[in-house]
């Protein structure tokens, strides 16, 4: 069983408009090729012809039981209508989590404007995923995406579950401490490469993740995610197989942790 907790159906080749159905088909194809049983699609903080809205993605995946939606929220632009829509989707069980983009947008995770979002996540018991670490775009501001800032939110909202995306890369040590210290914090290791791993970088990341597990212990907090289509699904699976871990630990990372955290009914897959 494999669950990918971090994929996108944004169209990153913006010279051409790709339809939502086309993007979903491409993703289903990649999942089939790599024997991925379930994937979460994270929507963006932006909505435009290349980045579909949460509502559009929720409607588009209605017939596809191997996909779930995590709703991207814009710190700068959310309004009362967005809050109502998110609340409705949560109440109807149509979204599996929320995603915020500090770094891409200029805010710290403990900003008071986010409190209402955290209250919703806690009430409906869905995780809040935070972009963390490097920003793909040079226009990002990385002081906001340092994983250390997640600690504040984790302490103030002990009943809210939090995912630090990309293990805070390159601040993996800081991420390690935040997940070790806070039982409500998880981390995915998506998006560590553009495309495929080079041998050298793969060895480097392997040692970083193994160090994290040595420090923070039993990887109940670690989640398999790729950031597809930014990273390649096949090379990610190869990467996790090379980690120096017993099979039952790999299983936790590949799907067990994610199934419990996002309440994914794996029996129906
Ligand atoms: Zn991503």
Short mmCIF file of C-alpha atoms and ligand atoms in Angstrom, two decimals:
data_model
loop_
_atom_site.label_atom_id
_atom_site.label_comp_id
_atom_site.label_asym_id
_atom_site.label_seq_id
_atom_site.Cartn_x
_atom_site.Cartn_y
_atom_site.Cartn_z
CA UNK A 1 0.00 0.00 0.00
CA UNK A 2 1.29 3.48 -0.87
CA UNK A 3 -0.26 6.84 0.04
CA UNK A 4 1.25 10.01 -1.41
CA UNK A 5 0.22 12.88 0.90
CA UNK A 6 1.52 15.69 -1.29
CA UNK A 7 0.73 16.14 -4.99
CA UNK A 8 -0.47 19.01 -7.14
CA UNK A 9 -2.52 19.24 -10.27
CA UNK A 10 -1.34 22.74 -11.01
CA UNK A 11 -0.13 23.17 -14.54
CA UNK A 12 3.51 24.27 -14.22
CA UNK A 13 3.99 24.44 -18.00
CA UNK A 14 2.12 27.66 -18.35
CA UNK A 15 2.75 28.17 -22.06
CA UNK A 16 -0.27 25.93 -22.60
CA UNK A 17 -3.56 25.69 -20.69
CA UNK A 18 -4.23 22.09 -19.58
CA UNK A 19 -7.74 21.13 -18.48
CA UNK A 20 -8.40 19.86 -14.98
CA UNK A 21 -9.52 16.49 -16.34
CA UNK A 22 -6.32 16.23 -18.37
CA UNK A 23 -4.21 16.95 -15.25
CA UNK A 24 -6.17 14.39 -13.20
CA UNK A 25 -5.77 11.76 -15.90
CA UNK A 26 -2.02 12.37 -16.04
CA UNK A 27 -1.84 11.97 -12.30
CA UNK A 28 -3.92 8.77 -12.27
CA UNK A 29 -1.60 7.39 -14.95
CA UNK A 30 1.53 8.20 -12.88
CA UNK A 31 -0.09 6.60 -9.81
CA UNK A 32 -0.93 3.43 -11.74
CA UNK A 33 2.59 3.18 -13.17
CA UNK A 34 4.08 3.44 -9.68
CA UNK A 35 1.45 1.39 -7.81
CA UNK A 36 0.39 4.34 -5.67
CA UNK A 37 -2.99 3.52 -4.11
CA UNK A 38 -4.10 6.92 -2.91
CA UNK A 39 -2.95 10.52 -3.25
CA UNK A 40 -3.84 13.84 -1.70
CA UNK A 41 -4.11 16.76 -4.11
CA UNK A 42 -3.10 20.06 -2.52
CA UNK A 43 -4.70 23.12 -4.06
CA UNK A 44 -2.82 26.39 -4.38
CA UNK A 45 -3.13 29.70 -2.56
CA UNK A 46 -3.67 31.18 -6.01
CA UNK A 47 -6.55 30.48 -8.34
CA UNK A 48 -6.08 31.07 -12.08
CA UNK A 49 -6.28 29.14 -15.37
CA UNK A 50 -3.28 27.02 -14.32
CA UNK A 51 -4.28 26.54 -10.67
CA UNK A 52 -7.81 25.24 -10.10
CA UNK A 53 -9.86 26.28 -7.07
CA UNK A 54 -10.57 23.86 -4.23
CA UNK A 55 -14.24 23.79 -5.24
CA UNK A 56 -13.34 22.81 -8.82
CA UNK A 57 -11.01 20.03 -7.62
CA UNK A 58 -13.54 18.73 -5.07
CA UNK A 59 -16.11 18.47 -7.87
CA UNK A 60 -13.68 16.96 -10.36
CA UNK A 61 -12.50 14.14 -8.08
CA UNK A 62 -15.99 13.20 -6.88
CA UNK A 63 -15.94 9.88 -8.79
CA UNK A 64 -12.32 9.03 -8.03
CA UNK A 65 -12.04 7.26 -4.70
CA UNK A 66 -8.24 7.08 -4.79
CA UNK A 67 -7.90 10.88 -4.54
CA UNK A 68 -8.50 13.33 -1.70
CA UNK A 69 -8.28 17.13 -1.52
CA UNK A 70 -6.33 19.37 0.83
CA UNK A 71 -7.58 22.94 0.55
CA UNK A 72 -4.99 25.66 -0.06
CA UNK A 73 -5.82 28.93 1.68
CA UNK A 74 -4.41 32.35 0.85
CA UNK A 75 -3.30 34.28 3.92
CA UNK A 76 -3.52 37.55 1.99
CA UNK A 77 -6.83 36.99 0.24
CA UNK A 78 -9.15 34.73 2.19
CA UNK A 79 -12.49 36.31 2.99
CA UNK A 80 -15.75 35.34 4.72
CA UNK A 81 -16.96 33.47 1.63
CA UNK A 82 -13.83 31.32 1.60
CA UNK A 83 -14.26 30.54 5.29
CA UNK A 84 -17.87 29.52 4.74
CA UNK A 85 -16.91 27.30 1.80
CA UNK A 86 -14.09 25.63 3.76
CA UNK A 87 -16.46 25.10 6.69
CA UNK A 88 -19.07 23.53 4.38
CA UNK A 89 -16.49 21.26 2.74
CA UNK A 90 -15.17 20.19 6.13
CA UNK A 91 -18.65 19.50 7.48
CA UNK A 92 -19.45 17.42 4.39
CA UNK A 93 -16.16 15.50 4.68
CA UNK A 94 -15.07 16.66 1.22
CA UNK A 95 -11.61 17.89 2.20
CA UNK A 96 -8.97 16.00 4.13
CA UNK A 97 -6.87 18.91 5.37
CA UNK A 98 -5.85 22.53 4.94
CA UNK A 99 -2.66 23.90 3.39
CA UNK A 100 -0.95 27.20 4.08
CA UNK A 101 1.94 28.73 2.18
CA UNK A 102 4.15 30.86 4.48
CA UNK A 103 7.21 31.96 2.50
CA UNK A 104 5.22 32.14 -0.72
CA UNK A 105 2.99 34.56 1.16
CA UNK A 106 4.46 36.94 3.76
CA UNK A 107 3.20 35.68 7.12
CA UNK A 108 4.42 33.70 10.09
CA UNK A 109 2.36 30.63 11.01
CA UNK A 110 1.46 32.15 14.40
CA UNK A 111 -0.18 35.21 12.77
CA UNK A 112 -3.49 35.97 14.53
CA UNK A 113 -5.28 36.14 11.16
CA UNK A 114 -4.80 32.36 10.97
CA UNK A 115 -6.47 31.60 14.30
CA UNK A 116 -9.91 31.09 12.82
CA UNK A 117 -8.43 28.60 10.34
CA UNK A 118 -6.78 26.69 13.20
CA UNK A 119 -10.07 26.62 15.11
CA UNK A 120 -11.79 25.05 12.10
CA UNK A 121 -9.04 22.46 11.67
CA UNK A 122 -9.21 21.54 15.34
CA UNK A 123 -13.00 21.32 15.39
CA UNK A 124 -13.14 19.04 12.34
CA UNK A 125 -9.92 17.24 13.31
CA UNK A 126 -8.11 17.67 10.00
CA UNK A 127 -4.39 18.41 9.73
CA UNK A 128 -3.00 21.77 8.67
CA UNK A 129 -0.09 21.41 6.26
CA UNK A 130 2.49 24.18 6.08
CA UNK A 131 4.82 24.85 3.22
CA UNK A 132 8.23 24.87 4.88
CA UNK A 133 11.83 25.59 3.84
CA UNK A 134 13.04 26.67 0.44
CA UNK A 135 10.64 28.37 -1.93
CA UNK A 136 10.73 27.22 -5.51
CA UNK A 137 10.24 30.85 -6.60
CA UNK A 138 12.99 33.43 -5.91
CA UNK A 139 10.22 35.88 -5.00
CA UNK A 140 9.44 33.81 -1.88
CA UNK A 141 10.62 35.10 1.51
CA UNK A 142 12.15 32.24 3.41
CA UNK A 143 12.27 33.85 6.85
CA UNK A 144 8.54 33.02 6.99
CA UNK A 145 8.96 29.39 5.95
CA UNK A 146 11.54 28.35 8.53
CA UNK A 147 10.15 25.29 10.39
CA UNK A 148 11.06 26.74 13.79
CA UNK A 149 7.97 28.99 13.57
CA UNK A 150 5.70 25.93 13.53
CA UNK A 151 6.60 25.24 17.16
CA UNK A 152 4.64 28.28 18.33
CA UNK A 153 1.47 27.10 16.59
CA UNK A 154 1.95 23.53 17.82
CA UNK A 155 2.18 24.72 21.43
CA UNK A 156 -0.78 27.10 21.17
CA UNK A 157 -2.97 24.49 19.43
CA UNK A 158 -2.08 21.15 21.06
CA UNK A 159 -5.23 19.48 19.70
CA UNK A 160 -4.52 20.54 16.13
CA UNK A 161 -2.48 18.23 13.90
CA UNK A 162 0.22 19.87 11.84
CA UNK A 163 2.33 18.72 8.89
CA UNK A 164 5.65 20.41 8.12
CA UNK A 165 6.02 19.93 4.36
CA UNK A 166 9.39 19.11 2.74
CA UNK A 167 10.85 18.34 6.23
CA UNK A 168 11.66 22.07 6.27
CA UNK A 169 14.47 21.47 3.75
CA UNK A 170 17.20 22.68 4.15
CA UNK A 171 16.44 23.22 7.85
CA UNK A 172 15.88 19.54 8.51
CA UNK A 173 17.52 19.65 11.96
CA UNK A 174 15.08 22.33 13.07
CA UNK A 175 12.17 20.33 11.69
CA UNK A 176 13.52 17.29 13.55
CA UNK A 177 13.37 19.14 16.85
CA UNK A 178 9.84 20.47 16.22
CA UNK A 179 8.46 16.98 15.46
CA UNK A 180 10.39 15.45 18.36
CA UNK A 181 9.12 17.99 20.85
CA UNK A 182 5.48 18.24 19.72
CA UNK A 183 3.38 15.10 19.51
CA UNK A 184 0.88 16.89 17.24
CA UNK A 185 3.46 17.64 14.53
CA UNK A 186 4.24 15.47 11.49
CA UNK A 187 6.49 16.01 8.49
CA UNK A 188 6.38 14.98 4.85
CA UNK A 189 9.55 14.69 2.78
CA UNK A 190 8.02 15.75 -0.53
CA UNK A 191 9.64 18.05 -3.07
CA UNK A 192 13.27 17.45 -2.17
CA UNK A 193 14.25 17.38 -5.85
CA UNK A 194 13.06 18.75 -9.17
CA UNK A 195 12.49 15.63 -11.27
CA UNK A 196 14.90 12.81 -10.31
CA UNK A 197 17.44 12.48 -7.48
CA UNK A 198 21.11 12.61 -8.47
CA UNK A 199 23.18 9.88 -6.73
CA UNK A 200 25.05 12.39 -4.61
CA UNK A 201 21.94 14.26 -3.47
CA UNK A 202 20.12 11.01 -2.80
CA UNK A 203 22.94 9.86 -0.47
CA UNK A 204 22.88 13.22 1.27
CA UNK A 205 19.10 13.16 1.83
CA UNK A 206 19.16 9.52 2.91
CA UNK A 207 21.60 10.41 5.69
CA UNK A 208 19.51 13.47 6.67
CA UNK A 209 16.31 11.42 7.02
CA UNK A 210 18.06 8.61 8.86
CA UNK A 211 19.53 11.19 11.24
CA UNK A 212 16.04 12.58 11.82
CA UNK A 213 14.73 9.14 12.77
CA UNK A 214 17.74 8.49 15.01
CA UNK A 215 17.06 11.75 16.83
CA UNK A 216 13.27 11.89 16.92
CA UNK A 217 12.70 8.16 17.28
CA UNK A 218 10.04 5.81 15.91
CA UNK A 219 8.90 7.56 12.69
CA UNK A 220 5.20 7.83 13.63
CA UNK A 221 5.47 11.45 12.41
CA UNK A 222 7.00 10.85 8.96
CA UNK A 223 4.83 10.87 5.83
CA UNK A 224 5.52 9.80 2.29
CA UNK A 225 4.86 12.56 -0.24
CA UNK A 226 6.41 13.50 -3.55
CA UNK A 227 5.21 16.96 -4.64
CA UNK A 228 4.42 15.37 -8.02
CA UNK A 229 4.63 16.63 -10.79
CA UNK A 230 7.57 18.65 -9.42
CA UNK A 231 9.31 15.48 -8.21
CA UNK A 232 9.15 12.14 -9.97
CA UNK A 233 7.11 9.35 -8.31
CA UNK A 234 9.39 6.51 -9.44
CA UNK A 235 12.59 8.03 -8.10
CA UNK A 236 10.85 8.83 -4.80
CA UNK A 237 9.86 5.20 -4.31
CA UNK A 238 13.40 4.14 -5.09
CA UNK A 239 14.61 6.70 -2.54
CA UNK A 240 12.47 5.40 0.33
CA UNK A 241 13.39 1.78 -0.42
CA UNK A 242 17.05 2.68 0.14
CA UNK A 243 16.49 4.05 3.65
CA UNK A 244 18.13 1.92 6.30
CA UNK A 245 14.92 0.99 8.11
CA UNK A 246 13.04 -2.23 8.92
CA UNK A 247 10.07 -2.99 6.64
CA UNK A 248 7.45 -2.20 9.30
CA UNK A 249 8.90 1.32 9.70
CA UNK A 250 8.84 1.84 5.95
CA UNK A 251 5.22 0.75 5.97
CA UNK A 252 4.42 3.38 8.59
CA UNK A 253 5.99 6.05 6.41
CA UNK A 254 4.53 4.79 3.14
CA UNK A 255 0.92 4.64 4.29
CA UNK A 256 0.06 3.72 7.87
CA UNK A 257 0.81 7.15 9.39
CA UNK A 258 -1.02 8.94 6.57
CA UNK A 259 -4.08 6.67 6.70
CA UNK A 260 -4.52 7.38 10.42
CA UNK A 261 -3.74 11.10 10.23
CA UNK A 262 -5.99 11.91 7.24
CA UNK A 263 -8.59 9.22 8.07
CA UNK A 264 -8.23 7.49 4.72
CA UNK A 265 -10.39 4.40 4.40
CA UNK A 266 -7.76 2.05 3.02
CA UNK A 267 -10.15 -0.89 3.13
CA UNK A 268 -12.14 0.63 0.25
CA UNK A 269 -9.14 1.10 -2.05
ZN1 LIG B 1 3.91 21.11 -2.86
#
